[in-house]
Short mmCIF file of the C-alpha atoms (twelve columns), coordinates in Angstrom:
data_MODEL
# 
_entry.id   MODEL 
# 
loop_
_atom_site.group_PDB 
_atom_site.id 
_atom_site.type_symbol 
_atom_site.label_atom_id 
_atom_site.label_alt_id 
_atom_site.label_comp_id 
_atom_site.label_asym_id 
_atom_site.label_seq_id 
_atom_site.Cartn_x 
_atom_site.Cartn_y 
_atom_site.Cartn_z 
_atom_site.pdbx_PDB_model_num 
ATOM 1   C CA . MET A 1   102.357 115.298 94.364  1 
ATOM 2   C CA . LYS A 2   101.524 112.519 91.303  1 
ATOM 3   C CA . ILE A 3   102.454 112.337 87.655  1 
ATOM 4   C CA . LEU A 4   100.384 111.131 85.866  1 
ATOM 5   C CA . LEU A 5   100.446 109.091 82.411  1 
ATOM 6   C CA . VAL A 6   97.506  109.056 81.072  1 
ATOM 7   C CA . THR A 7   96.769  106.619 78.257  1 
ATOM 8   C CA . GLY A 8   93.582  106.636 76.217  1 
ATOM 9   C CA . GLY A 9   93.414  110.204 77.760  1 
ATOM 10  C CA . ALA A 10  91.475  111.993 74.113  1 
ATOM 11  C CA . GLY A 11  88.929  109.507 74.552  1 
ATOM 12  C CA . PHE A 12  84.993  109.424 76.351  1 
ATOM 13  C CA . ILE A 13  86.310  108.307 79.663  1 
ATOM 14  C CA . GLY A 14  89.664  109.307 79.124  1 
ATOM 15  C CA . ALA A 15  89.243  112.644 78.840  1 
ATOM 16  C CA . ASN A 16  86.822  113.061 81.235  1 
ATOM 17  C CA . PHE A 17  89.541  111.516 83.927  1 
ATOM 18  C CA . VAL A 18  91.994  114.524 83.051  1 
ATOM 19  C CA . HIS A 19  89.772  117.304 83.205  1 
ATOM 20  C CA . TYR A 20  88.468  115.738 86.573  1 
ATOM 21  C CA . TRP A 21  92.471  115.671 87.971  1 
ATOM 22  C CA . LEU A 22  93.768  118.698 86.837  1 
ATOM 23  C CA . GLN A 23  90.565  120.624 89.111  1 
ATOM 24  C CA . ARG A 24  90.905  118.749 91.933  1 
ATOM 25  C CA . TYR A 25  94.970  117.665 92.344  1 
ATOM 26  C CA . PRO A 26  96.084  121.399 90.048  1 
ATOM 27  C CA . ALA A 27  99.948  120.586 91.617  1 
ATOM 28  C CA . ASP A 28  100.027 117.163 89.853  1 
ATOM 29  C CA . LYS A 29  101.098 116.813 86.131  1 
ATOM 30  C CA . VAL A 30  99.763  114.905 83.717  1 
ATOM 31  C CA . VAL A 31  100.527 113.420 80.720  1 
ATOM 32  C CA . VAL A 32  98.298  112.108 78.038  1 
ATOM 33  C CA . LEU A 33  99.129  109.181 74.991  1 
ATOM 34  C CA . ASP A 34  96.341  108.445 73.044  1 
ATOM 35  C CA . ALA A 35  96.252  107.376 68.633  1 
ATOM 36  C CA . LEU A 36  93.341  109.588 68.127  1 
ATOM 37  C CA . THR A 37  91.708  106.688 66.325  1 
ATOM 38  C CA . TYR A 38  88.265  106.865 65.748  1 
ATOM 39  C CA . ALA A 39  87.010  107.370 68.904  1 
ATOM 40  C CA . GLY A 40  89.698  109.261 70.317  1 
ATOM 41  C CA . ASN A 41  89.182  113.008 69.744  1 
ATOM 42  C CA . ILE A 42  91.686  115.858 70.985  1 
ATOM 43  C CA . ALA A 43  89.228  118.416 70.632  1 
ATOM 44  C CA . ASN A 44  87.696  116.664 73.928  1 
ATOM 45  C CA . LEU A 45  91.045  118.175 75.512  1 
ATOM 46  C CA . ASP A 46  90.316  121.346 74.680  1 
ATOM 47  C CA . THR A 47  89.624  123.535 78.252  1 
ATOM 48  C CA . VAL A 48  93.212  121.803 78.998  1 
ATOM 49  C CA . LYS A 49  95.562  122.221 76.562  1 
ATOM 50  C CA . GLY A 50  96.783  125.373 78.466  1 
ATOM 51  C CA . ASN A 51  97.413  124.030 81.666  1 
ATOM 52  C CA . GLU A 52  101.142 124.099 81.908  1 
ATOM 53  C CA . ASN A 53  100.934 120.568 83.416  1 
ATOM 54  C CA . PHE A 54  99.536  119.433 81.273  1 
ATOM 55  C CA . THR A 55  101.449 117.183 78.129  1 
ATOM 56  C CA . PHE A 56  99.457  115.687 75.158  1 
ATOM 57  C CA . VAL A 57  101.820 112.909 73.271  1 
ATOM 58  C CA . HIS A 58  100.340 111.287 69.550  1 
ATOM 59  C CA . GLY A 59  101.373 107.960 70.194  1 
ATOM 60  C CA . ASN A 60  99.766  104.017 70.367  1 
ATOM 61  C CA . ILE A 61  100.471 102.197 73.275  1 
ATOM 62  C CA . CYS A 62  101.925 99.210  71.389  1 
ATOM 63  C CA . ASP A 63  105.215 100.995 71.405  1 
ATOM 64  C CA . GLN A 64  107.151 99.817  74.254  1 
ATOM 65  C CA . SER A 65  109.982 102.240 73.311  1 
ATOM 66  C CA . LEU A 66  107.926 105.191 73.513  1 
ATOM 67  C CA . VAL A 67  106.025 104.097 76.462  1 
ATOM 68  C CA . GLU A 68  109.134 103.486 78.312  1 
ATOM 69  C CA . TYR A 69  110.716 107.573 76.591  1 
ATOM 70  C CA . LEU A 70  107.615 108.486 78.279  1 
ATOM 71  C CA . LEU A 71  107.645 107.013 81.977  1 
ATOM 72  C CA . ALA A 72  111.368 108.494 82.038  1 
ATOM 73  C CA . LYS A 73  111.458 111.416 80.467  1 
ATOM 74  C CA . HIS A 74  108.203 112.738 82.575  1 
ATOM 75  C CA . GLU A 75  109.431 110.682 86.030  1 
ATOM 76  C CA . ILE A 76  105.873 109.453 85.667  1 
ATOM 77  C CA . ASP A 77  105.125 107.412 88.519  1 
ATOM 78  C CA . THR A 78  101.175 106.222 88.241  1 
ATOM 79  C CA . VAL A 79  99.971  105.059 84.610  1 
ATOM 80  C CA . VAL A 80  95.791  105.445 84.692  1 
ATOM 81  C CA . HIS A 81  95.318  102.658 81.250  1 
ATOM 82  C CA . PHE A 82  91.952  103.455 79.876  1 
ATOM 83  C CA . ALA A 83  93.245  102.803 76.038  1 
ATOM 84  C CA . ALA A 84  91.364  100.088 74.371  1 
ATOM 85  C CA . GLU A 85  89.018  98.978  71.725  1 
ATOM 86  C CA . SER A 86  85.356  99.486  73.891  1 
ATOM 87  C CA . HIS A 87  82.676  99.229  71.390  1 
ATOM 88  C CA . VAL A 88  81.139  94.944  71.161  1 
ATOM 89  C CA . ASP A 89  79.473  94.994  67.938  1 
ATOM 90  C CA . ARG A 90  82.883  96.369  66.642  1 
ATOM 91  C CA . SER A 91  84.490  93.395  68.054  1 
ATOM 92  C CA . ILE A 92  81.801  90.691  65.748  1 
ATOM 93  C CA . THR A 93  82.835  92.244  62.844  1 
ATOM 94  C CA . GLY A 94  86.643  93.162  63.280  1 
ATOM 95  C CA . PRO A 95  87.793  91.096  66.684  1 
ATOM 96  C CA . ASP A 96  91.649  92.369  64.954  1 
ATOM 97  C CA . ALA A 97  91.593  95.446  67.167  1 
ATOM 98  C CA . PHE A 98  90.202  94.481  70.212  1 
ATOM 99  C CA . ILE A 99  93.471  91.617  70.721  1 
ATOM 100 C CA . GLU A 100 96.001  94.223  69.085  1 
ATOM 101 C CA . THR A 101 94.526  97.407  71.830  1 
ATOM 102 C CA . ASN A 102 93.358  95.927  74.523  1 
ATOM 103 C CA . ILE A 103 95.801  92.661  74.587  1 
ATOM 104 C CA . ILE A 104 98.925  93.554  72.948  1 
ATOM 105 C CA . GLY A 105 98.685  97.090  74.107  1 
ATOM 106 C CA . THR A 106 98.519  96.194  77.212  1 
ATOM 107 C CA . TYR A 107 100.928 93.915  78.082  1 
ATOM 108 C CA . SER A 108 103.008 96.554  76.439  1 
ATOM 109 C CA . LEU A 109 102.692 98.705  79.383  1 
ATOM 110 C CA . LEU A 110 102.917 96.305  81.469  1 
ATOM 111 C CA . LYS A 111 106.595 95.537  80.455  1 
ATOM 112 C CA . ALA A 112 107.685 99.435  79.637  1 
ATOM 113 C CA . ALA A 113 106.216 99.335  83.839  1 
ATOM 114 C CA . LYS A 114 108.000 96.766  84.638  1 
ATOM 115 C CA . LYS A 115 111.563 98.368  82.675  1 
ATOM 116 C CA . VAL A 116 111.382 101.318 84.332  1 
ATOM 117 C CA . TRP A 117 109.936 101.089 87.317  1 
ATOM 118 C CA . LEU A 118 111.627 97.354  88.473  1 
ATOM 119 C CA . ASP A 119 114.717 96.629  86.415  1 
ATOM 120 C CA . GLY A 120 116.511 99.789  86.656  1 
ATOM 121 C CA . ASP A 121 119.431 100.288 89.400  1 
ATOM 122 C CA . ALA A 122 116.540 102.313 91.619  1 
ATOM 123 C CA . VAL A 123 113.615 100.831 92.071  1 
ATOM 124 C CA . LEU A 124 110.313 103.276 92.287  1 
ATOM 125 C CA . GLU A 125 109.184 101.728 95.399  1 
ATOM 126 C CA . GLY A 126 105.805 104.686 94.949  1 
ATOM 127 C CA . HIS A 127 104.905 103.277 91.289  1 
ATOM 128 C CA . ARG A 128 101.021 102.545 90.401  1 
ATOM 129 C CA . PHE A 129 99.654  100.586 87.529  1 
ATOM 130 C CA . HIS A 130 96.057  101.484 87.547  1 
ATOM 131 C CA . HIS A 131 94.122  99.529  85.407  1 
ATOM 132 C CA . VAL A 132 90.812  100.280 83.894  1 
ATOM 133 C CA . SER A 133 88.694  97.268  83.213  1 
ATOM 134 C CA . THR A 134 84.624  96.538  82.260  1 
ATOM 135 C CA . ASP A 135 81.789  94.236  84.346  1 
ATOM 136 C CA . GLU A 136 81.054  92.980  80.752  1 
ATOM 137 C CA . VAL A 137 84.104  90.619  82.383  1 
ATOM 138 C CA . TYR A 138 81.800  88.701  84.258  1 
ATOM 139 C CA . GLY A 139 79.855  87.817  81.321  1 
ATOM 140 C CA . THR A 140 75.549  88.001  81.803  1 
ATOM 141 C CA . LEU A 141 73.246  87.617  84.653  1 
ATOM 142 C CA . SER A 142 69.747  86.631  84.698  1 
ATOM 143 C CA . ALA A 143 67.037  88.830  85.847  1 
ATOM 144 C CA . THR A 144 66.762  87.283  89.415  1 
ATOM 145 C CA . ASP A 145 70.916  86.797  89.854  1 
ATOM 146 C CA . LEU A 146 72.670  88.899  92.646  1 
ATOM 147 C CA . ALA A 147 74.887  91.209  90.988  1 
ATOM 148 C CA . PHE A 148 78.609  90.608  90.335  1 
ATOM 149 C CA . THR A 149 81.268  91.520  92.401  1 
ATOM 150 C CA . GLU A 150 84.679  91.407  92.410  1 
ATOM 151 C CA . ASP A 151 84.152  87.345  93.337  1 
ATOM 152 C CA . THR A 152 82.271  86.628  90.010  1 
ATOM 153 C CA . ALA A 153 84.169  84.030  87.982  1 
ATOM 154 C CA . TYR A 154 85.472  85.657  84.586  1 
ATOM 155 C CA . ALA A 155 83.032  84.599  81.690  1 
ATOM 156 C CA . PRO A 156 83.455  86.844  78.558  1 
ATOM 157 C CA . ASN A 157 80.972  86.412  75.690  1 
ATOM 158 C CA . SER A 158 82.381  89.037  73.702  1 
ATOM 159 C CA . PRO A 159 85.292  89.543  71.364  1 
ATOM 160 C CA . TYR A 160 85.442  92.678  73.882  1 
ATOM 161 C CA . SER A 161 85.242  90.989  76.848  1 
ATOM 162 C CA . ALA A 162 87.104  88.156  76.356  1 
ATOM 163 C CA . SER A 163 90.349  90.936  75.094  1 
ATOM 164 C CA . LYS A 164 89.281  93.066  78.337  1 
ATOM 165 C CA . ALA A 165 89.414  89.773  80.296  1 
ATOM 166 C CA . ALA A 166 93.041  88.154  78.964  1 
ATOM 167 C CA . SER A 167 94.294  92.050  79.965  1 
ATOM 168 C CA . ASP A 168 92.707  91.774  83.077  1 
ATOM 169 C CA . HIS A 169 94.065  88.480  84.005  1 
ATOM 170 C CA . LEU A 170 97.837  89.928  82.108  1 
ATOM 171 C CA . VAL A 171 97.808  92.500  84.715  1 
ATOM 172 C CA . ARG A 172 97.277  90.607  88.005  1 
ATOM 173 C CA . ALA A 173 100.115 88.036  86.844  1 
ATOM 174 C CA . TYR A 174 102.264 91.139  86.844  1 
ATOM 175 C CA . HIS A 175 101.861 91.975  89.859  1 
ATOM 176 C CA . HIS A 176 102.025 88.905  91.076  1 
ATOM 177 C CA . THR A 177 105.568 87.231  88.822  1 
ATOM 178 C CA . PHE A 178 107.044 90.249  89.187  1 
ATOM 179 C CA . GLY A 179 105.708 92.661  91.586  1 
ATOM 180 C CA . LEU A 180 104.119 95.216  89.842  1 
ATOM 181 C CA . ASN A 181 101.968 97.269  92.073  1 
ATOM 182 C CA . VAL A 182 99.056  97.995  90.142  1 
ATOM 183 C CA . THR A 183 95.025  98.002  90.654  1 
ATOM 184 C CA . THR A 184 92.476  96.811  88.440  1 
ATOM 185 C CA . SER A 185 88.709  98.386  88.876  1 
ATOM 186 C CA . ASN A 186 85.925  97.038  86.866  1 
ATOM 187 C CA . CYS A 187 83.116  99.743  86.191  1 
ATOM 188 C CA . SER A 188 79.518  99.610  84.547  1 
ATOM 189 C CA . ASN A 189 78.271  101.820 81.854  1 
ATOM 190 C CA . ASN A 190 79.413  105.561 81.415  1 
ATOM 191 C CA . TYR A 191 77.510  108.166 80.141  1 
ATOM 192 C CA . GLY A 192 78.217  112.259 80.262  1 
ATOM 193 C CA . PRO A 193 80.127  114.629 78.269  1 
ATOM 194 C CA . PHE A 194 82.096  113.730 74.906  1 
ATOM 195 C CA . HIS A 195 80.660  109.952 74.981  1 
ATOM 196 C CA . PHE A 196 80.928  108.984 70.934  1 
ATOM 197 C CA . PRO A 197 77.922  109.117 69.299  1 
ATOM 198 C CA . GLU A 198 77.851  105.643 67.985  1 
ATOM 199 C CA . LYS A 199 77.114  104.435 71.484  1 
ATOM 200 C CA . LEU A 200 73.413  103.813 73.159  1 
ATOM 201 C CA . ILE A 201 72.274  107.364 74.851  1 
ATOM 202 C CA . PRO A 202 74.215  109.852 72.509  1 
ATOM 203 C CA . LEU A 203 73.008  108.169 69.554  1 
ATOM 204 C CA . VAL A 204 69.367  108.949 70.922  1 
ATOM 205 C CA . ILE A 205 70.121  111.585 71.701  1 
ATOM 206 C CA . THR A 206 71.842  112.877 68.063  1 
ATOM 207 C CA . ASN A 207 68.944  110.784 66.397  1 
ATOM 208 C CA . ILE A 208 65.883  112.833 68.549  1 
ATOM 209 C CA . LEU A 209 67.833  115.809 66.443  1 
ATOM 210 C CA . HIS A 210 68.192  114.308 63.243  1 
ATOM 211 C CA . ASN A 211 64.826  112.390 63.060  1 
ATOM 212 C CA . LYS A 212 66.331  109.673 62.615  1 
ATOM 213 C CA . ALA A 213 65.012  106.075 63.574  1 
ATOM 214 C CA . LEU A 214 66.431  105.294 67.119  1 
ATOM 215 C CA . PRO A 215 67.446  101.593 67.057  1 
ATOM 216 C CA . ILE A 216 66.459  98.949  69.346  1 
ATOM 217 C CA . TYR A 217 68.443  95.592  70.284  1 
ATOM 218 C CA . GLY A 218 65.756  92.408  69.925  1 
ATOM 219 C CA . ASP A 219 62.541  93.667  72.689  1 
ATOM 220 C CA . GLY A 220 65.000  96.285  74.351  1 
ATOM 221 C CA . GLN A 221 65.539  94.543  77.749  1 
ATOM 222 C CA . GLN A 222 68.184  94.365  77.802  1 
ATOM 223 C CA . ILE A 223 69.400  95.527  81.438  1 
ATOM 224 C CA . ARG A 224 73.203  97.939  82.441  1 
ATOM 225 C CA . ASP A 225 73.667  99.683  85.389  1 
ATOM 226 C CA . TRP A 226 74.103  103.051 84.343  1 
ATOM 227 C CA . LEU A 227 77.835  105.425 85.523  1 
ATOM 228 C CA . TYR A 228 78.241  109.207 85.434  1 
ATOM 229 C CA . VAL A 229 81.269  109.379 83.827  1 
ATOM 230 C CA . GLU A 230 82.607  111.934 86.901  1 
ATOM 231 C CA . ASP A 231 81.285  109.154 89.781  1 
ATOM 232 C CA . HIS A 232 83.578  107.172 87.396  1 
ATOM 233 C CA . ALA A 233 85.911  109.257 87.741  1 
ATOM 234 C CA . TYR A 234 85.898  109.785 91.345  1 
ATOM 235 C CA . GLY A 235 85.770  106.032 91.940  1 
ATOM 236 C CA . ILE A 236 89.237  105.687 90.456  1 
ATOM 237 C CA . ASP A 237 90.772  109.217 92.535  1 
ATOM 238 C CA . LEU A 238 89.757  106.513 95.816  1 
ATOM 239 C CA . VAL A 239 91.926  103.279 94.327  1 
ATOM 240 C CA . LEU A 240 94.411  105.390 93.725  1 
ATOM 241 C CA . GLN A 241 94.325  107.240 97.017  1 
ATOM 242 C CA . ASN A 242 94.128  104.455 99.038  1 
ATOM 243 C CA . GLY A 243 93.114  100.710 96.919  1 
ATOM 244 C CA . ARG A 244 94.857  97.964  97.951  1 
ATOM 245 C CA . ILE A 245 97.972  96.547  95.399  1 
ATOM 246 C CA . GLY A 246 97.190  93.573  93.841  1 
ATOM 247 C CA . GLU A 247 93.440  94.229  94.453  1 
ATOM 248 C CA . ASN A 248 90.647  94.507  91.970  1 
ATOM 249 C CA . TYR A 249 87.500  97.515  92.749  1 
ATOM 250 C CA . ASN A 250 84.302  97.260  91.148  1 
ATOM 251 C CA . ILE A 251 82.277  101.015 90.109  1 
ATOM 252 C CA . GLY A 252 78.943  101.528 89.233  1 
ATOM 253 C CA . GLY A 253 76.518  103.981 89.917  1 
ATOM 254 C CA . ASN A 254 73.571  101.863 91.216  1 
ATOM 255 C CA . ASN A 255 71.444  102.353 88.188  1 
ATOM 256 C CA . GLU A 256 69.785  99.124  86.428  1 
ATOM 257 C CA . TRP A 257 68.085  99.952  83.921  1 
ATOM 258 C CA . ALA A 258 66.478  98.133  80.684  1 
ATOM 259 C CA . ASN A 259 67.762  99.147  77.537  1 
ATOM 260 C CA . ILE A 260 63.606  100.465 75.897  1 
ATOM 261 C CA . ASP A 261 62.769  102.733 79.241  1 
ATOM 262 C CA . ILE A 262 66.191  104.566 78.470  1 
ATOM 263 C CA . VAL A 263 65.742  105.473 75.211  1 
ATOM 264 C CA . LYS A 264 62.037  105.957 76.524  1 
ATOM 265 C CA . THR A 265 63.264  108.736 79.709  1 
ATOM 266 C CA . ILE A 266 65.514  110.635 77.083  1 
ATOM 267 C CA . SER A 267 62.631  111.263 74.621  1 
ATOM 268 C CA . LYS A 268 61.065  112.979 77.165  1 
ATOM 269 C CA . LEU A 269 63.363  114.704 78.473  1 
ATOM 270 C CA . VAL A 270 64.511  116.284 74.973  1 
ATOM 271 C CA . GLU A 271 60.909  116.977 74.471  1 
ATOM 272 C CA . GLN A 272 60.661  118.859 77.655  1 
ATOM 273 C CA . GLU A 273 63.904  120.604 76.899  1 
ATOM 274 C CA . PHE A 274 62.180  121.609 73.305  1 
ATOM 275 C CA . ILE A 275 59.544  123.053 75.044  1 
ATOM 276 C CA . ASN A 276 61.095  125.033 77.434  1 
ATOM 277 C CA . ASN A 277 63.253  126.355 74.944  1 
ATOM 278 C CA . GLU A 278 61.984  128.136 72.369  1 
ATOM 279 C CA . GLU A 279 64.955  128.091 70.196  1 
ATOM 280 C CA . LEU A 280 66.616  124.203 70.586  1 
ATOM 281 C CA . ALA A 281 63.579  124.205 67.117  1 
ATOM 282 C CA . LYS A 282 65.460  127.468 65.331  1 
ATOM 283 C CA . ARG A 283 69.244  124.934 66.176  1 
ATOM 284 C CA . PHE A 284 67.387  121.900 65.465  1 
ATOM 285 C CA . PRO A 285 64.972  122.653 62.261  1 
ATOM 286 C CA . THR A 286 65.561  118.667 61.341  1 
ATOM 287 C CA . ALA A 287 63.695  117.484 65.048  1 
ATOM 288 C CA . ILE A 288 60.625  116.702 64.038  1 
ATOM 289 C CA . ALA A 289 59.162  114.773 66.078  1 
ATOM 290 C CA . ALA A 290 61.039  116.291 69.215  1 
ATOM 291 C CA . ILE A 291 59.198  119.530 68.196  1 
ATOM 292 C CA . ASP A 292 55.810  117.979 67.351  1 
ATOM 293 C CA . LYS A 293 56.325  115.896 71.126  1 
ATOM 294 C CA . ASN A 294 56.326  112.669 69.688  1 
ATOM 295 C CA . THR A 295 59.536  110.865 69.850  1 
ATOM 296 C CA . GLU A 296 59.057  108.153 70.671  1 
ATOM 297 C CA . SER A 297 57.529  107.127 67.268  1 
ATOM 298 C CA . LEU A 298 60.888  107.585 65.811  1 
ATOM 299 C CA . ILE A 299 61.881  104.000 68.240  1 
ATOM 300 C CA . THR A 300 62.293  101.003 65.660  1 
ATOM 301 C CA . TYR A 301 63.127  97.152  66.919  1 
ATOM 302 C CA . VAL A 302 66.121  95.485  64.954  1 
ATOM 303 C CA . LYS A 303 67.355  92.419  65.000  1 
ATOM 304 C CA . ASP A 304 68.915  91.275  68.281  1 
ATOM 305 C CA . ARG A 305 72.964  91.388  68.270  1 
ATOM 306 C CA . PRO A 306 74.853  87.899  68.062  1 
ATOM 307 C CA . GLY A 307 75.586  87.259  71.833  1 
ATOM 308 C CA . HIS A 308 74.009  90.022  73.202  1 
ATOM 309 C CA . ASP A 309 74.186  90.225  76.812  1 
ATOM 310 C CA . ARG A 310 70.628  89.643  79.065  1 
ATOM 311 C CA . ARG A 311 72.141  92.253  82.084  1 
ATOM 312 C CA . TYR A 312 75.142  93.342  83.859  1 
ATOM 313 C CA . ALA A 313 74.853  94.444  87.442  1 
ATOM 314 C CA . ILE A 314 77.333  95.745  89.879  1 
ATOM 315 C CA . ASP A 315 77.647  95.541  93.293  1 
ATOM 316 C CA . ALA A 316 79.480  97.850  94.443  1 
ATOM 317 C CA . THR A 317 80.251  96.940  98.254  1 
ATOM 318 C CA . LYS A 318 83.611  96.563  98.407  1 
ATOM 319 C CA . THR A 319 84.504  100.032 97.282  1 
ATOM 320 C CA . ASN A 320 82.305  100.928 99.025  1 
ATOM 321 C CA . ASP A 321 83.502  99.525  102.400 1 
ATOM 322 C CA . GLU A 322 86.547  100.156 102.091 1 
ATOM 323 C CA . LEU A 323 87.346  103.373 100.090 1 
ATOM 324 C CA . GLY A 324 84.411  105.302 100.904 1 
ATOM 325 C CA . TYR A 325 82.715  105.032 97.976  1 
ATOM 326 C CA . GLN A 326 79.379  105.835 96.534  1 
ATOM 327 C CA . PRO A 327 78.443  107.749 93.090  1 
ATOM 328 C CA . LYS A 328 77.050  111.504 93.445  1 
ATOM 329 C CA . GLU A 329 74.594  111.467 90.681  1 
ATOM 330 C CA . SER A 330 71.460  109.483 90.156  1 
ATOM 331 C CA . PHE A 331 70.110  108.088 86.571  1 
ATOM 332 C CA . GLU A 332 68.213  111.126 87.225  1 
ATOM 333 C CA . SER A 333 69.972  113.981 87.320  1 
ATOM 334 C CA . GLY A 334 73.207  112.455 85.402  1 
ATOM 335 C CA . ILE A 335 71.458  111.765 82.355  1 
ATOM 336 C CA . ALA A 336 69.516  115.540 82.815  1 
ATOM 337 C CA . LYS A 337 72.946  117.059 82.610  1 
ATOM 338 C CA . THR A 338 74.166  114.486 79.476  1 
ATOM 339 C CA . VAL A 339 70.810  115.454 77.026  1 
ATOM 340 C CA . GLN A 340 71.871  119.325 78.402  1 
ATOM 341 C CA . TRP A 341 75.128  119.060 77.208  1 
ATOM 342 C CA . TYR A 342 74.923  117.558 74.279  1 
ATOM 343 C CA . LEU A 343 72.374  120.050 73.298  1 
ATOM 344 C CA . THR A 344 74.510  122.932 73.778  1 
ATOM 345 C CA . ASN A 345 77.804  121.298 72.188  1 
ATOM 346 C CA . ALA A 346 76.578  120.066 69.158  1 
ATOM 347 C CA . ALA A 347 79.635  121.377 66.914  1 
ATOM 348 C CA . TRP A 348 81.377  118.738 68.653  1 
ATOM 349 C CA . TRP A 349 79.197  115.567 68.279  1 
ATOM 350 C CA . GLN A 350 78.070  116.515 64.215  1 
ATOM 351 C CA . SER A 351 82.411  116.712 63.592  1 
ATOM 352 C CA . VAL A 352 82.014  113.135 64.573  1 
ATOM 353 C CA . ILE A 353 79.448  111.943 63.341  1 
ATOM 354 C CA . ASP A 354 80.682  113.898 59.445  1 
ATOM 355 C CA . GLY A 355 83.421  112.706 60.029  1 
ATOM 356 C CA . SER A 356 85.235  115.707 59.441  1 
ATOM 357 C CA . TYR A 357 87.693  115.878 62.825  1 
ATOM 358 C CA . GLN A 358 89.123  112.945 61.156  1 
ATOM 359 C CA . SER A 359 90.033  114.091 58.197  1 
ATOM 360 C CA . TRP A 360 91.391  116.980 60.671  1 
ATOM 361 C CA . ILE A 361 93.660  114.325 62.888  1 
ATOM 362 C CA . LYS A 362 94.613  112.671 59.277  1 
ATOM 363 C CA . GLU A 363 96.373  116.507 58.652  1 
ATOM 364 C CA . GLN A 364 97.453  117.046 62.083  1 
ATOM 365 C CA . TYR A 365 99.386  113.995 62.695  1 
ATOM 366 C CA . SER A 366 99.706  111.933 59.718  1 
# 
């Protein structure tokens, strides 16, 4: 039995991981630590709130004393560290939060783990600190470059990716200097349920339903490898179970798509859903373009953002060969599930978009 501390467990990827873990390992205990900033949503964890093996703690990873208390109180042996500022656009307009959370926050977690697991009277031999990172630390690729491997040199191009690269190095250093049992995974772009609506895929879906413009940076030919979020949780599971201490593992979806093709694919899927289900026109009367089967008319090209990386692609050969990892969802199956989830869970994303959720958070946790 494992006892996990999941940082950022109320966020998009973290919450999906919590659901995955409690379903797959019902005897394990999971403690979630989340500051409930704009991207953290306690509603993401509604279905596990009644689980006796689940505990939620509202707090910040920069609070080292709180982390030490949780590690000791709950006898935690595994940290899975998702908590991060992750939106590149926000890192351009306000990088300070990214330095604070992604670098200082990770450093605080490492110090707490070292103190509780290594510096006490009894060393916790079976401990694990798993750090969740991104393919963006590797920089950008041309159309003909080989995909990123774990040996690709770091070359971050945004304040976000630079802060994640720094955190990766700190995790590595705590292993080589102090003997902390660490692993790191670098993932490609995730998508799926609970994805914050400012990100590309949920933005396209919700904007179609509101009949708003679908903004495309530059020429829309930026290429990303897309990973269904549950496949990411599965990959982390394999790393935790069988990954070698001190190693990095790439987790990808084997799905390279240009942004403009993503938008057009989603547009067609939403239109087809409206054709298949006449009730959707009643539930989403503002979705005029979807009702009229003309969603691509909403596509609007806008000025590219500064330093926009052209292409990311993950080579997950190491993870496949060592751990037997293969994504279970194709992009076609995963995106269909994602569109269906957003059509079914309008109350969730609408509360995020209109800000009512954040008002509730302030009332509950201020």
